[in-house]
Amino acid sequence: MSKENFVKGAAILSVAGLLVKILGAVYRIPLTNLIGTEGIGYYQPAYNIYNLLLVVSLSGFPTAIAKMVSEKRALQNYEGAYQVYKVSRWGLFLIGLVSSVVVLVFARSLVTFLGFPGSYYSMIALVPALFAVPLLSAYRGFFQGSQNMMPIALSQIIEQVFRVSVGLYLAYSLVGRGLEEAAAGATFGASAGGLAALVLIYVMFFLSRKSIKEEIKLSSNNKQEPVWNVVKGLLYIAVPITIGASIAPLMGMIDSYIVSNRLGAIGYTSLEIVDMYGELSGTAQTLINFPQVFSTAVAMSLVPVITETFTRKQYEKLNDTANAGVKISMIIGLPCGIGLFMLAEPIIALLYPSIGPAKHASSGALLEIMAISVIFLTLVQSFTAILQSVNKQFHPVKNLAVGLVVKVVFSYILIGMPSINIRGAAISTTISYLVVALLNWWDINRSTKIKISLIKVSARPLLSAAAMAAAVSISFRILRSVLGSQNLATLGSIGAAVVVYVVFLFLTGAITKEDLELIPKGEKLRRFVRK
């Protein structure tokens, strides 16, 4: 059942994540067209600080809760699993309260230090989200550990719906007052979304309490621990994960700081710096985030499943599930990275018509570089989830710290070169994720009972992606010549890429009968593969 639950959980979160990312695209694309790359340059630095502060509640503790709940449920200690949730809920309440107060008091100092004082209003607008989202993550962690992904998926969707609708409405209403105010209105959407999602997931939890109590009543293995033991268990798992997870948003903050200082050192004005940083974070980075919806779903679903098989010492199943997760990550990451690389400028032109041809070219150049990082990032996420699930939490922390050093060094050197400038931030990000992925892979094979052959899991997806790349190149040139429209040619070649890639996944055997057997009611597809 564990493999089936893994695929079902990943599927539920992938569908929800796809909807969330579509809504996010609906949000960021017209938002960028509305307030321009300069406005995004005010919007993003505040979000970088916000993301770093939320790392505690959105990475370490939900994973720790999910892991401890999954472990106790595997032993049919349902009362202990419920105790983990109760203790973590109060801890995350305090974290949310402290972080929101700190930002409220020190908002101006934080954004000024980064070199973007115009982001002050955006930072203030995120204070309610800093209080609500930690509580929200306590419920998500409990449901994830119970392998019940539906409440998580629904809360993600409602959070994004409110974020998009409220953020766009306020940005449109305030743009007449100035870009700083409009950016703040857009960021307040995150606060509205967090509060709405918290209300929804609490209602779902309340409605499920009867079945939770019934599980506790029927189990003969219930056992509660001293509260301090639960706290120590949570901290033991959460702290290294939090440190590791904080490195990614820390990279964002470092990017904004280094971009501001190094571009200034080679002669760019403050307005030009804000505009260029808006191109990096508002166009290229937005599109790079899209594939992560699927890879994040895979990583989230791996944690409880691998934890369960590891706890029960089912090592053959553990190895099979881990390799399946990595292969799915490659099936996701390869076509996304290669497709974005090949159609970088046409996609930018399609989605951001208002920023003009010059920025289509410069943003496209950034996207070409960052597209390659998608492949490495999907691997980092899966490898990290595997290491966390087998009690190797400190390995991803160490490796991400190395990646951060690589990022800082390359960013500082490359951004300061006038011929490279802002592109140095994109290059350093790609290099750092490559380094982290390789280090995580090395640690899995060296320090665990899991053995992952990158050649075995990537060869057939890579061949399918190569066929897709050829289809993109040929179809784009033909369609642009025949239709006389770059936008239509872009859409047509994307459609051709999807069809060719899926067909070659089956033809090359990248998707096998065994993979499909993990999917409930997949008999029709299995018969197709047998043929």
Short mmCIF file of C-alpha atoms in Angstrom, two decimals:
data_model
loop_
_atom_site.label_atom_id
_atom_site.label_comp_id
_atom_site.label_asym_id
_atom_site.label_seq_id
_atom_site.Cartn_x
_atom_site.Cartn_y
_atom_site.Cartn_z
CA MET A 1 0.00 0.00 0.00
CA SER A 2 2.86 2.41 0.67
CA LYS A 3 3.81 2.79 -3.01
CA GLU A 4 0.17 3.25 -3.95
CA ASN A 5 -0.23 5.91 -1.25
CA PHE A 6 2.91 7.62 -2.50
CA VAL A 7 1.66 7.87 -6.08
CA LYS A 8 -1.84 8.89 -4.98
CA GLY A 9 -0.46 11.53 -2.64
CA ALA A 10 1.92 12.85 -5.27
CA ALA A 11 -0.93 12.92 -7.81
CA ILE A 12 -3.25 14.85 -5.49
CA LEU A 13 -0.59 17.39 -4.62
CA SER A 14 0.51 17.66 -8.25
CA VAL A 15 -3.02 18.44 -9.43
CA ALA A 16 -3.50 20.96 -6.64
CA GLY A 17 -0.06 22.40 -7.28
CA LEU A 18 -0.79 22.69 -10.98
CA LEU A 19 -3.91 24.71 -10.20
CA VAL A 20 -1.94 26.80 -7.73
CA LYS A 21 0.79 27.51 -10.26
CA ILE A 22 -1.73 28.35 -12.95
CA LEU A 23 -3.29 30.83 -10.55
CA GLY A 24 0.19 32.07 -9.71
CA ALA A 25 0.88 32.63 -13.39
CA VAL A 26 -2.45 34.42 -13.71
CA TYR A 27 -1.21 36.57 -10.83
CA ARG A 28 2.41 37.29 -11.69
CA ILE A 29 1.98 37.76 -15.43
CA PRO A 30 -0.67 40.51 -15.35
CA LEU A 31 0.94 41.91 -12.22
CA THR A 32 4.25 42.31 -14.07
CA ASN A 33 2.41 43.79 -17.04
CA LEU A 34 0.60 46.16 -14.63
CA ILE A 35 3.47 47.42 -12.44
CA GLY A 36 6.39 46.52 -14.71
CA THR A 37 9.75 45.08 -13.77
CA GLU A 38 10.40 48.15 -11.60
CA GLY A 39 7.33 47.41 -9.48
CA ILE A 40 8.38 43.77 -9.20
CA GLY A 41 11.74 45.08 -8.03
CA TYR A 42 9.92 46.55 -4.99
CA TYR A 43 7.72 43.49 -4.54
CA GLN A 44 10.34 40.72 -4.58
CA PRO A 45 12.84 41.86 -1.88
CA ALA A 46 10.02 41.88 0.70
CA TYR A 47 9.03 38.40 -0.40
CA ASN A 48 12.62 37.20 -0.01
CA ILE A 49 12.60 38.26 3.65
CA TYR A 50 9.13 36.80 4.12
CA ASN A 51 10.17 33.46 2.62
CA LEU A 52 13.22 33.25 4.87
CA LEU A 53 11.17 33.91 8.00
CA LEU A 54 8.57 31.34 6.95
CA VAL A 55 11.15 28.63 6.43
CA VAL A 56 10.76 27.59 10.07
CA SER A 57 7.04 27.02 9.75
CA LEU A 58 6.90 25.81 6.15
CA SER A 59 9.84 23.41 5.95
CA GLY A 60 11.32 22.03 9.15
CA PHE A 61 8.29 21.70 11.37
CA PRO A 62 5.76 20.34 8.83
CA THR A 63 8.31 17.71 7.77
CA ALA A 64 9.11 16.92 11.41
CA ILE A 65 5.41 16.65 12.25
CA ALA A 66 4.76 14.47 9.20
CA LYS A 67 7.71 12.20 9.99
CA MET A 68 6.82 11.74 13.68
CA VAL A 69 3.12 11.27 12.94
CA SER A 70 3.97 8.74 10.22
CA GLU A 71 6.30 6.82 12.55
CA LYS A 72 3.72 6.60 15.33
CA ARG A 73 0.92 5.64 12.96
CA ALA A 74 3.10 2.90 11.50
CA LEU A 75 3.23 1.48 15.05
CA GLN A 76 -0.54 2.08 15.48
CA ASN A 77 0.16 4.65 18.21
CA TYR A 78 -2.58 7.03 17.06
CA GLU A 79 -2.78 8.85 20.38
CA GLY A 80 0.93 9.61 20.18
CA ALA A 81 0.48 10.91 16.64
CA TYR A 82 -2.28 13.25 17.82
CA GLN A 83 -0.08 14.45 20.70
CA VAL A 84 2.62 15.44 18.20
CA TYR A 85 0.11 17.66 16.41
CA LYS A 86 -1.09 19.35 19.63
CA VAL A 87 2.42 20.15 20.85
CA SER A 88 3.56 21.45 17.47
CA ARG A 89 0.46 23.64 17.08
CA TRP A 90 1.31 25.65 20.18
CA GLY A 91 4.96 25.94 19.21
CA LEU A 92 4.11 27.24 15.75
CA PHE A 93 1.63 29.70 17.22
CA LEU A 94 4.47 31.25 19.23
CA ILE A 95 6.78 31.26 16.19
CA GLY A 96 4.17 33.08 14.13
CA LEU A 97 3.52 35.63 16.86
CA VAL A 98 7.21 36.44 17.36
CA SER A 99 8.10 36.65 13.65
CA SER A 100 5.15 38.92 12.83
CA VAL A 101 6.00 41.31 15.67
CA VAL A 102 9.69 41.39 14.71
CA VAL A 103 8.89 42.29 11.09
CA LEU A 104 6.36 44.91 12.15
CA VAL A 105 9.02 46.64 14.27
CA PHE A 106 12.08 46.22 12.04
CA ALA A 107 10.59 46.24 8.52
CA ARG A 108 12.24 49.48 7.39
CA SER A 109 15.67 48.46 8.66
CA LEU A 110 15.46 45.08 6.90
CA VAL A 111 14.61 46.39 3.43
CA THR A 112 17.05 49.30 3.72
CA PHE A 113 19.88 46.90 4.57
CA LEU A 114 19.16 44.91 1.39
CA GLY A 115 19.35 48.08 -0.67
CA PHE A 116 15.64 48.28 -1.59
CA PRO A 117 14.02 50.84 0.76
CA GLY A 118 11.06 51.12 -1.61
CA SER A 119 9.95 47.66 -0.43
CA TYR A 120 8.91 48.93 3.03
CA TYR A 121 5.15 48.95 2.42
CA SER A 122 5.34 45.50 0.84
CA MET A 123 7.09 44.19 3.94
CA ILE A 124 4.42 45.59 6.28
CA ALA A 125 1.67 44.04 4.15
CA LEU A 126 3.08 40.57 4.85
CA VAL A 127 2.85 40.78 8.66
CA PRO A 128 -0.56 39.01 8.95
CA ALA A 129 0.71 36.16 6.77
CA LEU A 130 3.68 35.67 9.07
CA PHE A 131 1.24 35.01 11.91
CA ALA A 132 -1.28 32.82 10.06
CA VAL A 133 0.92 30.56 7.94
CA PRO A 134 2.83 28.87 10.81
CA LEU A 135 -0.46 27.70 12.32
CA LEU A 136 -1.57 26.54 8.90
CA SER A 137 1.55 24.41 8.54
CA ALA A 138 0.82 22.55 11.80
CA TYR A 139 -2.38 21.17 10.29
CA ARG A 140 -0.67 20.41 6.96
CA GLY A 141 2.08 18.48 8.72
CA PHE A 142 -0.45 16.32 10.57
CA PHE A 143 -2.40 15.53 7.42
CA GLN A 144 0.81 14.80 5.48
CA GLY A 145 1.97 12.36 8.15
CA SER A 146 -1.42 10.66 7.95
CA GLN A 147 -0.95 10.36 4.15
CA ASN A 148 -4.13 12.38 3.69
CA MET A 149 -3.12 14.94 1.07
CA MET A 150 -6.58 16.26 0.18
CA PRO A 151 -6.82 18.88 2.99
CA ILE A 152 -3.32 20.09 2.08
CA ALA A 153 -4.26 20.34 -1.59
CA LEU A 154 -7.53 22.21 -0.94
CA SER A 155 -5.87 24.64 1.47
CA GLN A 156 -3.17 25.36 -1.12
CA ILE A 157 -5.80 26.12 -3.74
CA ILE A 158 -7.89 28.41 -1.51
CA GLU A 159 -4.73 30.17 -0.32
CA GLN A 160 -3.74 30.93 -3.88
CA VAL A 161 -7.25 31.96 -4.96
CA PHE A 162 -7.37 34.61 -2.24
CA ARG A 163 -3.77 35.63 -2.86
CA VAL A 164 -4.43 36.20 -6.55
CA SER A 165 -7.83 37.88 -6.31
CA VAL A 166 -7.01 40.17 -3.38
CA GLY A 167 -3.48 40.94 -4.58
CA LEU A 168 -4.48 41.85 -8.12
CA TYR A 169 -7.45 43.91 -6.96
CA LEU A 170 -5.34 45.95 -4.53
CA ALA A 171 -2.47 46.37 -7.00
CA TYR A 172 -4.90 47.66 -9.63
CA SER A 173 -6.57 49.97 -7.10
CA LEU A 174 -3.28 51.41 -5.80
CA VAL A 175 -1.20 51.68 -8.98
CA GLY A 176 -2.37 55.26 -9.42
CA ARG A 177 -0.75 56.20 -6.12
CA GLY A 178 2.65 54.77 -7.06
CA LEU A 179 4.50 51.56 -7.78
CA GLU A 180 5.62 51.09 -4.16
CA GLU A 181 2.00 51.20 -2.96
CA ALA A 182 0.80 48.93 -5.76
CA ALA A 183 3.50 46.38 -4.92
CA ALA A 184 2.37 46.47 -1.28
CA GLY A 185 -1.21 45.80 -2.33
CA ALA A 186 -0.01 42.79 -4.31
CA THR A 187 1.95 41.39 -1.36
CA PHE A 188 -1.04 41.75 0.96
CA GLY A 189 -2.66 39.03 -1.13
CA ALA A 190 -0.37 36.55 0.66
CA SER A 191 -1.82 37.62 4.01
CA ALA A 192 -5.39 37.26 2.76
CA GLY A 193 -4.58 33.83 1.31
CA GLY A 194 -2.90 32.58 4.46
CA LEU A 195 -5.84 33.57 6.65
CA ALA A 196 -8.39 32.01 4.29
CA ALA A 197 -6.43 28.74 4.05
CA LEU A 198 -6.08 28.58 7.84
CA VAL A 199 -9.85 28.84 8.28
CA LEU A 200 -10.48 26.14 5.66
CA ILE A 201 -7.98 23.58 6.97
CA TYR A 202 -9.18 24.12 10.55
CA VAL A 203 -12.74 23.33 9.46
CA MET A 204 -11.52 20.17 7.69
CA PHE A 205 -9.55 19.13 10.73
CA PHE A 206 -12.55 19.75 12.98
CA LEU A 207 -14.73 17.57 10.74
CA SER A 208 -12.15 14.77 10.81
CA ARG A 209 -11.75 14.72 14.60
CA LYS A 210 -14.40 12.03 14.99
CA SER A 211 -12.46 9.56 12.82
CA ILE A 212 -9.20 10.53 14.55
CA LYS A 213 -10.68 9.79 17.96
CA GLU A 214 -12.14 6.54 16.64
CA GLU A 215 -8.66 5.42 15.52
CA ILE A 216 -7.29 6.24 18.95
CA LYS A 217 -10.11 4.35 20.67
CA LEU A 218 -9.65 1.18 18.59
CA SER A 219 -5.86 0.97 18.91
CA SER A 220 -4.21 -1.05 21.68
CA ASN A 221 -0.74 0.50 21.14
CA ASN A 222 -1.53 4.06 22.23
CA LYS A 223 1.12 5.77 24.28
CA GLN A 224 1.80 9.40 25.20
CA GLU A 225 5.24 10.77 25.94
CA PRO A 226 6.32 13.65 28.18
CA VAL A 227 5.77 16.90 26.30
CA TRP A 228 9.46 17.75 26.45
CA ASN A 229 10.32 14.48 24.70
CA VAL A 230 7.95 15.39 21.88
CA VAL A 231 9.49 18.86 21.65
CA LYS A 232 12.99 17.40 21.52
CA GLY A 233 11.93 14.94 18.84
CA LEU A 234 10.43 17.74 16.75
CA LEU A 235 13.49 19.96 17.18
CA TYR A 236 15.89 17.12 16.35
CA ILE A 237 14.21 16.68 12.98
CA ALA A 238 13.11 20.27 12.32
CA VAL A 239 16.26 22.23 13.16
CA PRO A 240 18.60 20.68 10.57
CA ILE A 241 15.83 20.70 7.96
CA THR A 242 15.08 24.34 8.77
CA ILE A 243 18.73 25.31 8.52
CA GLY A 244 19.00 23.54 5.19
CA ALA A 245 15.73 24.93 3.86
CA SER A 246 16.66 28.45 4.93
CA ILE A 247 19.56 28.39 2.52
CA ALA A 248 17.32 28.68 -0.57
CA PRO A 249 15.52 31.87 0.58
CA LEU A 250 18.82 33.05 1.99
CA MET A 251 20.16 32.72 -1.53
CA GLY A 252 17.35 35.03 -2.63
CA MET A 253 18.26 37.59 0.00
CA ILE A 254 21.93 37.34 -0.85
CA ASP A 255 21.06 37.75 -4.52
CA SER A 256 19.19 40.97 -3.81
CA TYR A 257 22.03 42.27 -1.63
CA ILE A 258 24.84 41.32 -4.03
CA VAL A 259 22.87 42.47 -7.09
CA SER A 260 22.27 45.86 -5.48
CA ASN A 261 25.88 46.37 -4.42
CA ARG A 262 27.76 44.82 -7.33
CA LEU A 263 25.65 46.46 -10.04
CA GLY A 264 26.05 49.76 -8.23
CA ALA A 265 29.81 49.23 -8.18
CA ILE A 266 29.97 48.94 -11.97
CA GLY A 267 27.94 52.07 -12.59
CA TYR A 268 24.23 51.20 -12.66
CA THR A 269 21.77 53.61 -11.04
CA SER A 270 19.39 52.56 -8.25
CA LEU A 271 16.41 52.66 -10.64
CA GLU A 272 18.25 50.50 -13.19
CA ILE A 273 19.16 48.02 -10.44
CA VAL A 274 15.54 47.71 -9.29
CA ASP A 275 14.45 47.21 -12.90
CA MET A 276 17.08 44.55 -13.63
CA TYR A 277 16.34 42.70 -10.41
CA GLY A 278 12.68 42.77 -11.36
CA GLU A 279 13.55 41.07 -14.65
CA LEU A 280 15.42 38.32 -12.82
CA SER A 281 12.80 37.68 -10.13
CA GLY A 282 9.61 38.71 -11.90
CA THR A 283 9.98 37.06 -15.30
CA ALA A 284 12.68 34.36 -15.38
CA GLN A 285 12.31 33.15 -11.79
CA THR A 286 8.51 33.04 -12.05
CA LEU A 287 8.71 30.57 -14.92
CA ILE A 288 11.42 28.51 -13.20
CA ASN A 289 9.11 28.08 -10.21
CA PHE A 290 6.39 26.42 -12.30
CA PRO A 291 7.96 22.93 -12.66
CA GLN A 292 8.57 22.84 -8.91
CA VAL A 293 4.88 22.19 -8.31
CA PHE A 294 5.36 18.62 -9.50
CA SER A 295 8.79 17.99 -8.00
CA THR A 296 7.69 19.41 -4.65
CA ALA A 297 4.65 17.11 -4.66
CA VAL A 298 6.92 14.12 -5.30
CA ALA A 299 9.25 15.17 -2.48
CA MET A 300 6.40 15.74 -0.01
CA SER A 301 4.86 12.36 -0.78
CA LEU A 302 8.21 10.57 -0.45
CA VAL A 303 8.66 11.62 3.20
CA PRO A 304 5.85 9.61 4.91
CA VAL A 305 6.18 6.62 2.55
CA ILE A 306 9.95 6.23 2.91
CA THR A 307 9.68 6.89 6.65
CA GLU A 308 7.16 4.06 6.96
CA THR A 309 9.24 1.52 5.02
CA PHE A 310 12.41 2.61 6.84
CA THR A 311 10.71 2.26 10.25
CA ARG A 312 9.52 -1.24 9.33
CA LYS A 313 12.99 -2.11 7.92
CA GLN A 314 11.53 -3.05 4.53
CA TYR A 315 14.75 -2.22 2.73
CA GLU A 316 13.93 -3.63 -0.69
CA LYS A 317 10.70 -1.62 -0.83
CA LEU A 318 12.60 1.39 0.53
CA ASN A 319 15.09 1.22 -2.32
CA ASP A 320 12.39 0.72 -4.96
CA THR A 321 10.32 3.66 -3.70
CA ALA A 322 13.31 6.00 -3.51
CA ASN A 323 14.43 5.14 -7.05
CA ALA A 324 10.85 5.56 -8.31
CA GLY A 325 10.70 9.00 -6.74
CA VAL A 326 13.98 10.08 -8.31
CA LYS A 327 12.93 8.75 -11.72
CA ILE A 328 9.65 10.67 -11.55
CA SER A 329 11.64 13.79 -10.63
CA MET A 330 13.78 13.31 -13.75
CA ILE A 331 10.69 12.72 -15.89
CA ILE A 332 9.44 16.10 -14.62
CA GLY A 333 12.65 18.11 -14.55
CA LEU A 334 14.24 17.20 -17.88
CA PRO A 335 11.46 18.31 -20.27
CA CYS A 336 10.70 21.45 -18.25
CA GLY A 337 14.33 22.55 -18.16
CA ILE A 338 15.04 21.75 -21.81
CA GLY A 339 11.74 23.23 -23.03
CA LEU A 340 12.25 26.50 -21.16
CA PHE A 341 15.82 26.71 -22.46
CA MET A 342 14.83 26.25 -26.10
CA LEU A 343 11.84 28.62 -26.07
CA ALA A 344 13.07 31.13 -23.49
CA GLU A 345 12.62 34.42 -25.35
CA PRO A 346 9.41 33.39 -27.22
CA ILE A 347 7.79 32.34 -23.92
CA ILE A 348 8.78 35.63 -22.28
CA ALA A 349 7.34 37.54 -25.26
CA LEU A 350 4.14 35.49 -25.11
CA LEU A 351 3.52 36.02 -21.40
CA TYR A 352 4.88 39.55 -20.91
CA PRO A 353 3.97 41.54 -24.03
CA SER A 354 3.90 44.90 -22.24
CA ILE A 355 7.56 44.95 -21.17
CA GLY A 356 8.78 45.37 -24.78
CA PRO A 357 11.16 43.60 -27.20
CA ALA A 358 14.36 44.76 -25.48
CA LYS A 359 13.33 43.19 -22.19
CA HIS A 360 12.01 40.13 -23.98
CA ALA A 361 15.59 39.54 -25.14
CA SER A 362 17.28 40.29 -21.81
CA SER A 363 14.75 38.33 -19.74
CA GLY A 364 14.95 35.48 -22.24
CA ALA A 365 18.72 35.35 -21.76
CA LEU A 366 18.19 35.03 -18.00
CA LEU A 367 15.59 32.31 -18.49
CA GLU A 368 17.90 30.31 -20.77
CA ILE A 369 20.50 30.16 -18.01
CA MET A 370 18.08 29.40 -15.18
CA ALA A 371 16.18 26.77 -17.16
CA ILE A 372 19.05 24.33 -16.70
CA SER A 373 18.79 24.75 -12.92
CA VAL A 374 15.30 23.20 -13.03
CA ILE A 375 16.82 19.78 -13.69
CA PHE A 376 19.22 20.05 -10.77
CA LEU A 377 16.63 21.53 -8.43
CA THR A 378 14.16 18.69 -8.94
CA LEU A 379 16.93 16.25 -8.03
CA VAL A 380 17.87 18.29 -4.96
CA GLN A 381 14.29 18.14 -3.71
CA SER A 382 13.94 14.37 -4.10
CA PHE A 383 17.39 13.60 -2.69
CA THR A 384 16.73 15.87 0.29
CA ALA A 385 13.38 14.20 1.02
CA ILE A 386 15.05 10.77 0.92
CA LEU A 387 17.84 11.77 3.29
CA GLN A 388 15.41 13.41 5.71
CA SER A 389 13.22 10.31 5.78
CA VAL A 390 16.04 7.94 6.79
CA ASN A 391 17.36 10.08 9.65
CA LYS A 392 20.13 11.75 7.64
CA GLN A 393 18.80 15.28 8.10
CA PHE A 394 22.21 16.88 8.55
CA HIS A 395 23.56 15.78 5.16
CA PRO A 396 21.28 18.10 3.11
CA VAL A 397 22.13 20.93 5.51
CA LYS A 398 25.85 20.46 4.95
CA ASN A 399 25.42 20.20 1.19
CA LEU A 400 23.16 23.23 0.94
CA ALA A 401 25.67 25.21 2.98
CA VAL A 402 28.33 24.29 0.43
CA GLY A 403 25.92 25.35 -2.31
CA LEU A 404 25.37 28.68 -0.60
CA VAL A 405 29.11 29.35 -0.51
CA VAL A 406 29.37 28.46 -4.20
CA LYS A 407 26.43 30.78 -4.92
CA VAL A 408 27.96 33.72 -3.04
CA VAL A 409 31.39 33.37 -4.62
CA PHE A 410 30.15 33.07 -8.19
CA SER A 411 27.53 35.80 -7.75
CA TYR A 412 30.05 38.26 -6.36
CA ILE A 413 32.56 37.61 -9.14
CA LEU A 414 30.20 37.35 -12.11
CA ILE A 415 27.72 40.15 -11.32
CA GLY A 416 30.67 42.52 -10.94
CA MET A 417 31.75 41.86 -14.54
CA PRO A 418 30.12 44.50 -16.79
CA SER A 419 29.79 42.03 -19.69
CA ILE A 420 27.82 39.58 -17.50
CA ASN A 421 26.15 41.80 -14.83
CA ILE A 422 22.72 40.47 -13.71
CA ARG A 423 23.21 37.22 -15.62
CA GLY A 424 25.83 36.32 -13.04
CA ALA A 425 23.05 35.73 -10.50
CA ALA A 426 21.38 33.21 -12.81
CA ILE A 427 24.66 31.43 -13.61
CA SER A 428 25.62 31.12 -9.94
CA THR A 429 22.19 29.70 -9.05
CA THR A 430 22.52 26.97 -11.68
CA ILE A 431 26.03 26.03 -10.59
CA SER A 432 25.08 25.91 -6.90
CA TYR A 433 22.11 23.58 -7.47
CA LEU A 434 24.31 21.26 -9.54
CA VAL A 435 26.82 21.06 -6.70
CA VAL A 436 24.12 20.37 -4.09
CA ALA A 437 22.45 17.68 -6.21
CA LEU A 438 25.74 15.81 -6.70
CA LEU A 439 26.62 16.01 -3.00
CA ASN A 440 23.18 14.74 -1.93
CA TRP A 441 23.39 11.85 -4.40
CA TRP A 442 26.84 10.93 -3.10
CA ASP A 443 25.59 10.93 0.52
CA ILE A 444 22.58 8.72 -0.28
CA ASN A 445 24.71 6.07 -1.93
CA ARG A 446 27.47 6.26 0.67
CA SER A 447 25.51 6.67 3.92
CA THR A 448 22.21 4.79 3.46
CA LYS A 449 20.95 1.41 2.31
CA ILE A 450 19.51 3.11 -0.78
CA LYS A 451 21.48 2.91 -4.01
CA ILE A 452 20.50 5.29 -6.80
CA SER A 453 22.04 4.98 -10.25
CA LEU A 454 21.66 8.33 -11.99
CA ILE A 455 22.34 6.69 -15.35
CA LYS A 456 19.63 4.10 -14.80
CA VAL A 457 16.95 6.54 -13.64
CA SER A 458 17.74 9.26 -16.18
CA ALA A 459 18.80 7.50 -19.41
CA ARG A 460 15.33 6.83 -20.85
CA PRO A 461 13.78 10.13 -19.70
CA LEU A 462 16.80 11.90 -21.22
CA LEU A 463 16.31 10.11 -24.54
CA SER A 464 12.63 11.11 -24.51
CA ALA A 465 13.58 14.70 -23.71
CA ALA A 466 16.06 14.72 -26.60
CA ALA A 467 13.30 13.64 -29.00
CA MET A 468 11.09 16.37 -27.54
CA ALA A 469 13.84 18.97 -28.08
CA ALA A 470 14.11 18.02 -31.74
CA ALA A 471 10.32 18.31 -32.09
CA VAL A 472 10.36 21.77 -30.48
CA SER A 473 13.11 23.05 -32.76
CA ILE A 474 11.52 21.76 -35.96
CA SER A 475 7.90 22.62 -35.14
CA PHE A 476 8.71 26.16 -33.97
CA ARG A 477 10.53 27.03 -37.19
CA ILE A 478 7.84 25.52 -39.41
CA LEU A 479 4.91 27.04 -37.51
CA ARG A 480 6.48 30.51 -37.36
CA SER A 481 7.08 30.39 -41.11
CA VAL A 482 3.58 29.09 -41.93
CA LEU A 483 1.53 31.06 -39.39
CA GLY A 484 3.59 34.24 -39.42
CA SER A 485 3.09 34.61 -35.66
CA GLN A 486 5.74 33.88 -33.03
CA ASN A 487 3.14 33.53 -30.26
CA LEU A 488 1.11 30.95 -32.17
CA ALA A 489 4.29 29.12 -33.13
CA THR A 490 5.31 29.04 -29.46
CA LEU A 491 1.99 27.57 -28.37
CA GLY A 492 2.01 25.05 -31.21
CA SER A 493 5.55 23.87 -30.50
CA ILE A 494 4.75 23.48 -26.78
CA GLY A 495 1.80 21.28 -27.74
CA ALA A 496 3.99 19.23 -30.08
CA ALA A 497 6.61 18.88 -27.36
CA VAL A 498 4.09 17.45 -24.88
CA VAL A 499 2.79 14.89 -27.38
CA VAL A 500 6.24 13.76 -28.53
CA TYR A 501 7.59 13.53 -24.99
CA VAL A 502 4.71 11.43 -23.68
CA VAL A 503 4.86 9.09 -26.70
CA PHE A 504 8.61 8.59 -26.30
CA LEU A 505 8.25 7.94 -22.56
CA PHE A 506 6.20 4.88 -23.49
CA LEU A 507 8.28 3.89 -26.53
CA THR A 508 11.55 4.00 -24.60
CA GLY A 509 10.07 2.25 -21.57
CA ALA A 510 10.73 5.22 -19.30
CA ILE A 511 7.23 4.58 -17.96
CA THR A 512 6.86 0.86 -17.32
CA LYS A 513 4.06 -1.51 -16.42
CA GLU A 514 5.42 -1.59 -12.86
CA ASP A 515 5.11 2.18 -12.60
CA LEU A 516 1.51 2.06 -13.78
CA GLU A 517 0.69 -0.73 -11.33
CA LEU A 518 1.25 1.82 -8.59
CA ILE A 519 -1.69 3.82 -9.90
CA PRO A 520 -5.17 2.65 -8.85
CA LYS A 521 -7.52 1.71 -11.70
CA GLY A 522 -4.65 1.79 -14.19
CA GLU A 523 -5.58 -1.46 -15.97
CA LYS A 524 -6.33 0.23 -19.30
CA LEU A 525 -2.93 1.88 -19.35
CA ARG A 526 -1.24 -1.38 -18.34
CA ARG A 527 -2.91 -3.21 -21.24
CA PHE A 528 -1.65 -0.45 -23.55
CA VAL A 529 1.92 -0.96 -22.30
CA ARG A 530 1.66 -4.75 -22.69
CA LYS A 531 0.64 -4.27 -26.31
#
